[in-house]
Amino acid sequence: MFHPDPDFDRRAAALLRAAANDLKRDDTAAERDLGLAPGTFAELTCGERPVSWDLLSRAARVWPLSERDLLPLRDDAPRGVRVMRAEESFASSRTLSRGGVDYYEYRDTAMSRIASYRPEWIRMLQPVGDNDPLNPEVRWNRGHLLYQFTYFVGPVNYYHRWGDHVACVPMSTGDSVWGLPFAPHSFTTRSADEPAYILALTYGGELVGDAQRELAVLGADAARKSVLPFTEDAAAPALLRAFVLARALTLEELADRSGLTVAHVTALTDGERQPTEGDLGRLAEALGISIRDLLAPRTTTDGGVAVRHAASARRWHYPADSPAYRFTELAGDPSHPHTSALEVEVLADSVASASWLTTYQHTYLYVLGDQPVRLLWEAGGERHIADLRPGDSAYVAPQVPALFVSEGSEPTEAARILLLRIAGTVRPEVRHALGAMAEDGLQRYINEDRLWYATEGH
Ligand code: FE
């Protein structure tokens, strides 16, 4: 059970008011619908009376919504950061066997209820004597929903399968890979005595949450028909065809509106021709959309994965003039523009010489190597400090300024951190919509506290 949480109750009260407003129910109408005594709805929506599970069930029965629509998130990082110590990770250790042999030791690292990360520290227990992907000692999984960013420490062999294609990639410390959902994979060690482990940072991103629930209701057929191709050449015509159907246009009408010939728009929708910049401008105008809505995603994945070896990774100092950090770019993919994977060497040894890092993304961090690091962050108008040791991990909420300093580490060796930043559900579409709201809309969007009209009439 959860402890009493006034903020959770306040968010529940705001969701109830927002739902009643959406359904155009004033207090009296809501009380009638929900079987509540007069005056009760105001008490519920101002937080005087807690919203009970029973009330949610009743609302889901009589109103066209689901219980989930009235349920707020649990906030387990109210001060912006949640730290998990190496000892807590160790305490979560469990060994999983595959085919009767111990294969992996798993340990949890920092997770938060407000982000889709499920980051695990995983030690490889199966040694191999070759780099053969068909080695029978390699135990494959069935793949999983979550995207997986993996950071390698030690002599780890990485195996991945995509259709009929199987591969083994020998990895070393600092190498990384980013992989697509449901691709089977496995890991072994090339050494029985050297440390060999990975940070398997899985996350659901846009795939978990509301989209998954909506498609589960719509069913497999609708889900299949909703698929847009992932390859650039096929994606652009598919997007165009989707808008033509959505707008109920004929190709003749689209040609007439865009000033292109019927043969030209036919070739574009068939994918026989890729649109030029000029075509895109005309089509966007004709469809009443933005050019970006017609643009295909880009990917660099090959066989479902994007591998980045440490030796060829890009490195840079930050800030350029008086560096507080040295960043290394780790594996990622253009199809996930809001994911950033970085290794950080902390060069600053004082707050004065350090540099604040702030992002719209959720941030996961893990202390690599054997040097401690001090994390400072600002939340609620206050500055907070956590001294992190090797193996500690943390979650930092979006828009929380954070800073790292080498504190208590050997002067010759910089502390090293792994950062994985991901987007939550507040994507550019949502963020532009926030910018488009009428004045004072934002505050009511996150905490609806009033009826949508004044009962006194103005
Ligand atoms: Fe995995």
PDB file of C-alpha atoms and ligand atoms in Angstrom, residues 141 144 148 185 187 202, ligand 1:
ATOM      1  CA  ASN A 141      15.870 -15.054 -25.745  1.00  0.00           C
ATOM      2  CA  HIS A 144      11.194  -8.248 -25.933  1.00  0.00           C
ATOM      3  CA  GLN A 148      17.453  -1.791 -25.608  1.00  0.00           C
ATOM      4  CA  HIS A 185      19.585 -11.529 -28.640  1.00  0.00           C
ATOM      5  CA  PHE A 187      25.298 -12.281 -24.355  1.00  0.00           C
ATOM      6  CA  THR A 202      15.660  -1.001 -21.814  1.00  0.00           C
TER       7      THR A 202
HETATM    8 FE    FE B   1      17.364  -7.690 -23.684  1.00  0.00          FE
END
